[in-house]
Short mmCIF file of C-alpha atoms in Angstrom, two decimals:
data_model
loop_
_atom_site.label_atom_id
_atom_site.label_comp_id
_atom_site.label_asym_id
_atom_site.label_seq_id
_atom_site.Cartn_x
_atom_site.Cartn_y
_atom_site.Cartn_z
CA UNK I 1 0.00 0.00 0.00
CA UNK I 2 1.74 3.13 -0.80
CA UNK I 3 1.36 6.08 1.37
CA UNK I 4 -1.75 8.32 -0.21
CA UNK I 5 -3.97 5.08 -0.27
CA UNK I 6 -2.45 4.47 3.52
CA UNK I 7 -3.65 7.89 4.59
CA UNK I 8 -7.11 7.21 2.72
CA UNK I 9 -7.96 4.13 4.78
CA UNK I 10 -6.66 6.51 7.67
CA UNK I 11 -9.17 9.19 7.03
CA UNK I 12 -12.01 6.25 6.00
CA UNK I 13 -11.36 4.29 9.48
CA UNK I 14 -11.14 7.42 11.84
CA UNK I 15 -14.60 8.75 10.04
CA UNK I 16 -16.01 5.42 10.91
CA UNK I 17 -14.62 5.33 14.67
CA UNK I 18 -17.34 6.21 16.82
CA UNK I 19 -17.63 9.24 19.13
CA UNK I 20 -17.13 6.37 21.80
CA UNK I 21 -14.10 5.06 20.56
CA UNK I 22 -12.89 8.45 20.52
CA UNK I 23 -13.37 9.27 23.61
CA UNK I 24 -11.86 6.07 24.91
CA UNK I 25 -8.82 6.97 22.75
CA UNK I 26 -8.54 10.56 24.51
CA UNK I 27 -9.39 9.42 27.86
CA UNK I 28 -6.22 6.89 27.74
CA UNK I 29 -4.64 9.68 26.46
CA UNK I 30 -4.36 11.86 29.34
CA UNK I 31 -0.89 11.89 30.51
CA UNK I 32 0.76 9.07 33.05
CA UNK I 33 1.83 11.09 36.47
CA UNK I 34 5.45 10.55 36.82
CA UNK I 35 5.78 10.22 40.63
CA UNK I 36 7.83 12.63 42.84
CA UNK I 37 11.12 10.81 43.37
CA UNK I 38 13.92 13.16 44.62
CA UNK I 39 16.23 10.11 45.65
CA UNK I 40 15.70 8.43 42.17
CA UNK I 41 19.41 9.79 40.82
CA UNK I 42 21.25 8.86 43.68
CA UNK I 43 19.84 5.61 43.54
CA UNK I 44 21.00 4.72 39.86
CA UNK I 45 24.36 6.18 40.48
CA UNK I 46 24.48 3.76 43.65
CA UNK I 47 23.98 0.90 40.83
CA UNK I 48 26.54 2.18 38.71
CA UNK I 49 29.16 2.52 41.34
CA UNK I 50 28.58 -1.26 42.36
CA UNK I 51 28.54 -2.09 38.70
CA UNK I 52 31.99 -0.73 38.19
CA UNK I 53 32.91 -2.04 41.72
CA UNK I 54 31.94 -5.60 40.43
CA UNK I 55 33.28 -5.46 36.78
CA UNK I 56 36.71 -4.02 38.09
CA UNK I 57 37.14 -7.16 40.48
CA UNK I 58 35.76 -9.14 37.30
CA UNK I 59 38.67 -7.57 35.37
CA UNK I 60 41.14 -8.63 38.03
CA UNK I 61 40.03 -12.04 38.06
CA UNK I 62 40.68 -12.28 34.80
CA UNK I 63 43.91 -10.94 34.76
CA UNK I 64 44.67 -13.96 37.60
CA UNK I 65 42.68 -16.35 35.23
CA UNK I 66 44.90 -15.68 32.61
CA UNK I 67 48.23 -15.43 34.28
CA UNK I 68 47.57 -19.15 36.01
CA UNK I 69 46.61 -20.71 32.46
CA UNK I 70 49.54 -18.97 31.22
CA UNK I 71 51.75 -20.30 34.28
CA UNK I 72 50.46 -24.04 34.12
CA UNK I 73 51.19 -23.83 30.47
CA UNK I 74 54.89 -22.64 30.70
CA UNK I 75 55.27 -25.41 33.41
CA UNK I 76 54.28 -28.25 31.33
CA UNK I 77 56.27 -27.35 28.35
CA UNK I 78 59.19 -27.26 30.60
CA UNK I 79 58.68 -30.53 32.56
CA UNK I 80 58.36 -31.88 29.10
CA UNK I 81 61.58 -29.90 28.24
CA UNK I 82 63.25 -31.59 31.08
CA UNK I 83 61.73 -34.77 30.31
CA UNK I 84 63.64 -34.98 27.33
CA UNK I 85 59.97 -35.44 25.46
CA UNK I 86 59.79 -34.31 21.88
CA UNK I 87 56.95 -32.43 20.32
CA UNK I 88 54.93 -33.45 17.44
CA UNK I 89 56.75 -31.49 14.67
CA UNK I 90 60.22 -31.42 15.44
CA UNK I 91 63.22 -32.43 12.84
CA UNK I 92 64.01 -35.54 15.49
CA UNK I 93 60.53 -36.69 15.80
CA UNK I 94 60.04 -37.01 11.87
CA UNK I 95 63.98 -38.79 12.02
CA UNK I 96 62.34 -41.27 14.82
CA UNK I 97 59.53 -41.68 12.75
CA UNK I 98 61.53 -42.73 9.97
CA UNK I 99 63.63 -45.03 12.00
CA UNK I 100 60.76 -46.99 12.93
CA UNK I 101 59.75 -47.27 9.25
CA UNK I 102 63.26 -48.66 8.18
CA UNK I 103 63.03 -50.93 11.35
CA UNK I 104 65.73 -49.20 13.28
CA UNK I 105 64.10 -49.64 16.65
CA UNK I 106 66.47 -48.42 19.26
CA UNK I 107 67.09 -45.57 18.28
CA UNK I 108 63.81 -43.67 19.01
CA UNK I 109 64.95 -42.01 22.03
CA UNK I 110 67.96 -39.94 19.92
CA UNK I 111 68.77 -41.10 16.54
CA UNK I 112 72.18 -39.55 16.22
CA UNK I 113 73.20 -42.02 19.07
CA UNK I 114 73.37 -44.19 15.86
CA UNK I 115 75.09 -41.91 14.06
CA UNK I 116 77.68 -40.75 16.76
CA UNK I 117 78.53 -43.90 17.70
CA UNK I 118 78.61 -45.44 14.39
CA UNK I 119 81.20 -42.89 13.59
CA UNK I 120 83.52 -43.31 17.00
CA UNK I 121 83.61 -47.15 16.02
CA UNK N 1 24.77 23.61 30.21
CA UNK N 2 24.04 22.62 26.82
CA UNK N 3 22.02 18.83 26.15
CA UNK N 4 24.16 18.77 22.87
CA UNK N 5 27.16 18.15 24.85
CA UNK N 6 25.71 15.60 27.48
CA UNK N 7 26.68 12.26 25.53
CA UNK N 8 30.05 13.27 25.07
CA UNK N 9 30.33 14.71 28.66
CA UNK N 10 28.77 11.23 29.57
CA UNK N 11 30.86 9.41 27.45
CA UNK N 12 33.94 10.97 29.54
CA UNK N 13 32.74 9.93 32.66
CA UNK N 14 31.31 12.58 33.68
CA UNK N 15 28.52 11.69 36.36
CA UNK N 16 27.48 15.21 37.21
CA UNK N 17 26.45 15.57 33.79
CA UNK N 18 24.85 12.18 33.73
CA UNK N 19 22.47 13.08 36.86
CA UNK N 20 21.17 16.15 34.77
CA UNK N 21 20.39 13.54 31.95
CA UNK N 22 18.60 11.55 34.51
CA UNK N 23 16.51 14.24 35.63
CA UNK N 24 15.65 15.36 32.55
CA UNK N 25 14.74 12.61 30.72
CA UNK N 26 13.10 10.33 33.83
CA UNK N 27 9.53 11.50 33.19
CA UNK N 28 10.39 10.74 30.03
CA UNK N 29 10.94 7.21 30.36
CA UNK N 30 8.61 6.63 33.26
CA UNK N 31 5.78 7.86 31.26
CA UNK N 32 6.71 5.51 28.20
CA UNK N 33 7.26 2.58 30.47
CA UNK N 34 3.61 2.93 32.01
CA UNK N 35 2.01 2.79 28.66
CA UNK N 36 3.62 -1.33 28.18
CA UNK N 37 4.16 -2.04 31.96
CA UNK N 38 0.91 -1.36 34.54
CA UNK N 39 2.85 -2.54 38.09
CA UNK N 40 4.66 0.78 39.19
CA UNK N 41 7.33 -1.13 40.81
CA UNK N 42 7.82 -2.44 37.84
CA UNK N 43 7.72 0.89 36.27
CA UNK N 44 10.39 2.18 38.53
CA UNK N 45 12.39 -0.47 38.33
CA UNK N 46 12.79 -0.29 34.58
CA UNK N 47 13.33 3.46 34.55
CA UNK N 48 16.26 2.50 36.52
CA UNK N 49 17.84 -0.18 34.22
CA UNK N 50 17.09 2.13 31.58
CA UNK N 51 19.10 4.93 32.51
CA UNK N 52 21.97 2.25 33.86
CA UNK N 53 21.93 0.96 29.66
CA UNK N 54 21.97 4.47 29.11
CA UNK N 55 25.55 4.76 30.88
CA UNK N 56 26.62 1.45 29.95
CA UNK N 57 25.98 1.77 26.36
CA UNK N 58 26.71 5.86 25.60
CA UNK N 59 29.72 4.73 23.54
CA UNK N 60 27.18 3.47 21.03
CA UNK N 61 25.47 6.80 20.71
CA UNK N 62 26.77 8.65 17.47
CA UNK N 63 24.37 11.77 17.45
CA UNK N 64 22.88 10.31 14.05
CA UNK N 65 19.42 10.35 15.97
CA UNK N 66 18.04 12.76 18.87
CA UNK N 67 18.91 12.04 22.25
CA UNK N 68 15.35 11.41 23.14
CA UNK N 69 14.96 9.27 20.51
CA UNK N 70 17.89 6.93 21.36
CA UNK N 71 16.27 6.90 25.07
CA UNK N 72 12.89 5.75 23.80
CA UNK N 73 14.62 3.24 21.64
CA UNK N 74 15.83 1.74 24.99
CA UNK N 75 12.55 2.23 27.01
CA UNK N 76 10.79 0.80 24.25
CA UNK N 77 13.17 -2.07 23.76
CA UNK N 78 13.13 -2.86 27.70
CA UNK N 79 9.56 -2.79 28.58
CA UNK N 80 8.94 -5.47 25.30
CA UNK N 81 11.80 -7.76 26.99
CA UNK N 82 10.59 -7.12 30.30
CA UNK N 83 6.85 -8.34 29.25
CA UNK N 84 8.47 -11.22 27.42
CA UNK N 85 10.28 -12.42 29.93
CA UNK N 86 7.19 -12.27 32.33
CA UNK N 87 8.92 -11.55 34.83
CA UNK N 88 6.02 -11.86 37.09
CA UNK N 89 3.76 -13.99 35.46
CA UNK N 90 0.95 -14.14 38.18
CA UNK N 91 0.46 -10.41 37.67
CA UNK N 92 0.61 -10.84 34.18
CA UNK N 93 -1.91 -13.37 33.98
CA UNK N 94 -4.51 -11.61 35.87
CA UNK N 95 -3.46 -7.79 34.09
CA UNK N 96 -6.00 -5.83 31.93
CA UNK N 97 -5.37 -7.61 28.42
CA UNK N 98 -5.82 -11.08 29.79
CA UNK N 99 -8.40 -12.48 28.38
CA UNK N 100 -11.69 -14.03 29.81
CA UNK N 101 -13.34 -17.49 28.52
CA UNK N 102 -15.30 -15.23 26.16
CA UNK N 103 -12.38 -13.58 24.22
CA UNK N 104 -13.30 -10.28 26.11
CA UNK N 105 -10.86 -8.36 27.79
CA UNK N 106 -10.86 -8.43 31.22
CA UNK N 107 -10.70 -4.75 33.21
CA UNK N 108 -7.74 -5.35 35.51
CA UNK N 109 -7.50 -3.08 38.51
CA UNK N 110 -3.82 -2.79 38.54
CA UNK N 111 -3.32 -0.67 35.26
CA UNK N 112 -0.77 2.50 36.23
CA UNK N 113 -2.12 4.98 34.12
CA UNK N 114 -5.85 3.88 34.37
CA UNK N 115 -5.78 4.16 38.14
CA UNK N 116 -4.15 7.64 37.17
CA UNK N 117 -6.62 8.06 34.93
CA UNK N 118 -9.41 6.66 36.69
CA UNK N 119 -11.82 6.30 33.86
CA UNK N 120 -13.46 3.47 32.06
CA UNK N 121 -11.81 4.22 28.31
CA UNK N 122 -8.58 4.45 29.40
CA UNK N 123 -8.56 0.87 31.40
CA UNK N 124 -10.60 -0.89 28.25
CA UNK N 125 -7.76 0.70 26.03
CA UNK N 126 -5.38 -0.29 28.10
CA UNK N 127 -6.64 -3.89 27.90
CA UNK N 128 -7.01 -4.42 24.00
CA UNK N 129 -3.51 -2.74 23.43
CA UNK N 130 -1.81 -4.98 25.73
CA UNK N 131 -3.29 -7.73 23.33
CA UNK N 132 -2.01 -6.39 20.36
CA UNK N 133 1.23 -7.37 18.57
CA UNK N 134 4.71 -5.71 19.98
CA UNK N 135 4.84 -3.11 16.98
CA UNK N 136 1.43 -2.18 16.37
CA UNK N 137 1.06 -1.21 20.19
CA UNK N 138 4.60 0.31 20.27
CA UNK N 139 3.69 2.58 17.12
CA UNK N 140 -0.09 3.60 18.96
CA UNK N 141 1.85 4.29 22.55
CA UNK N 142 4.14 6.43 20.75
CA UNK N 143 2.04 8.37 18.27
CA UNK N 144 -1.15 8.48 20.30
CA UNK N 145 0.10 9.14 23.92
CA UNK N 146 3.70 10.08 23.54
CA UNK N 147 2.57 12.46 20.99
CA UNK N 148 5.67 11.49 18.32
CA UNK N 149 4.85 12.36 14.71
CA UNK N 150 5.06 9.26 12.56
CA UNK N 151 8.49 10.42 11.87
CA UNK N 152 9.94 10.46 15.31
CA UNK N 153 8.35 7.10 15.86
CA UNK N 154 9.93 5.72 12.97
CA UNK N 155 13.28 6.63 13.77
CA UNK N 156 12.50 5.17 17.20
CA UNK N 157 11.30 2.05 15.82
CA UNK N 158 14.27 1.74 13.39
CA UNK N 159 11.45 1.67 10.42
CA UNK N 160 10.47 3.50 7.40
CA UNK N 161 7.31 6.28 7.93
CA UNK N 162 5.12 4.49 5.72
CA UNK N 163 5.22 1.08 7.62
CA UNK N 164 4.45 3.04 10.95
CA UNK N 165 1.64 4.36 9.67
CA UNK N 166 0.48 1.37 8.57
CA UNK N 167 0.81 -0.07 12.32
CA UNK N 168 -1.06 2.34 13.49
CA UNK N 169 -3.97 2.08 11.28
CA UNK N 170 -4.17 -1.83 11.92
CA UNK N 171 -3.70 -0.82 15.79
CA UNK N 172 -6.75 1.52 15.49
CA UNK N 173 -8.85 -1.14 13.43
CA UNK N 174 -7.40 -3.57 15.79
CA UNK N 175 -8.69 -1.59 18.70
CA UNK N 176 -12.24 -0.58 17.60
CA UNK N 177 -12.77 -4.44 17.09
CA UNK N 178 -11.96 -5.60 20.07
CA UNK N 179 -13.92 -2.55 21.87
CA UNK N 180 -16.86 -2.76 19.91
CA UNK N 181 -19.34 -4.16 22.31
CA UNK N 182 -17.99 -1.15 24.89
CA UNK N 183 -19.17 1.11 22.83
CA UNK N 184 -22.17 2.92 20.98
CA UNK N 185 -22.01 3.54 17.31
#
């Protein structure tokens, strides 16, 4: 419907309306009292103020959160450092890898043992 | 101090400047608030998490609208969520627009601005609207009591002027339907 035929139908319905409906409309149109409330301001800066109170301590948790995943993290890469482990990608892992494929099982642990001590023989 | 200024004042923290806002624009939102909502606890309470949206959410303000209408934006939005949610569903259940067995409305005591009011048109109004969908009684509320030109409501609604106005003619259709029998011809 474009907007002269939308005012039409307007115009046609509000003709029809009775005086009754009318006077229903302007009745509930008489304005809402607001109630006096002097105290109302203070009391939704109170809510901020605890709002910031709580999101700042929520900010500091998360700061803790984040420094304890971070610690726990560093501490098992280096036990696994210390362990002597090998990660997933490394040059020695894919040599291991290979050494299992040729059958060269003892060697898993560090395959330039083989090497080394092929060469001091 | 000039209202042009307020969002950026408010955006700076500035909470002096934000209690001005409050006072200002409180009847504002009250007022809007009792047209959706009829418990004024409820009415209070949402004025208050209105204004705390208003300070949480400033940043998102650009100036592209009025002030005012970015507030009734807000009321608007909260009251719908805050009926949706039905909070407090016995009170809901036994509020103006609840129907009876009949498909009637019921007249509900509890209405805000028909016990202002006092009067018989404004509680039956009351009723029907609260049974009409979320847009057609948001554009009504706005034009008709708020006194917005279809404009204003528009931008408020996020709409085009043409669809508003169509909303409001099916709310006033919608209306003298469900009123008919409350009324002589």
């Amino acid at each position: 419907m474009n907007q002269t035929d939308a005012n039409k139908q307007n115009s046609r319905v509000q003709a029809q309306a009775s005086p009754g409906f009318d006077a229903f409309v302007e009745q509930w149109r008489q304005p809402v009292v607001v109630p006096d409330d002097p105290t109302f301001a203070d009391r939704v800066m109170n809510r901020i103020n605890k709002q910031a109170a709580v999101f700042s301590l929520r900010k500091n948790y998360k700061w803790m959160a984040a420094a304890a995943v971070v610690t726990v993290a560093a501490g098992i890469g280096l036990g696994r450092l210390l362990d002597g482990g090998y990660s997933g990608t490394s040059d020695t892992n894919q040599i291991v890898s290979a050494a299992y494929d040729l059958g060269l099982s003892g060697y898993e642990t560090n395959p330039y043992e083989f090497l080394i001590q092929d060469s001091n023989e | 101090m000039d209202k042009q200024h307020w969002p950026e004042l408010i955006k700076n923290g500035d909470r002096e400047t934000f209690r001005e806002l409050i006072n200002e624009y409180r009847p504002l939102v009250y007022r809007t608030a009792a047209r959706f909502l009829t418990n004024p606890d409820d009415c209070d309470d949402l004025t208050q998490e209105v204004f705390i949206e208003i300070w949480n959410s400033i940043h998102h303000f650009r100036g592209e609208a009025a002030l005012s209408t970015w507030i009734y934006r807000i009321t608007v939005n909260k009251s719908l969520n805050h009926l949706r949610k039905g909070k407090r569903l016995g009170w809901f259940l036994s509020r103006p627009g609840h129907q009876s067995d009949d498909g009637e409305p019921v007249s509900g005591p509890d209405a805000t601005s028909s016990k202002l009011l006092n009067n018989e048109g404004a509680r039956l109004i009351d009723a029907a609207l609260a049974q009409l969908p979320d847009k057609q009684r948001t554009a009504f509320i706005l034009t008709q009591a708020e006194g917005l030109s279809q404009k204003q409501a528009a931008g408020v609604m996020n709409m085009s002027e043409s669809a508003v106005e169509s909303l409001i003619h099916r709310a006033r259709t919608s209306l003298r339907k469900k009123l008919k029998n409350y009324y002589t011809n």
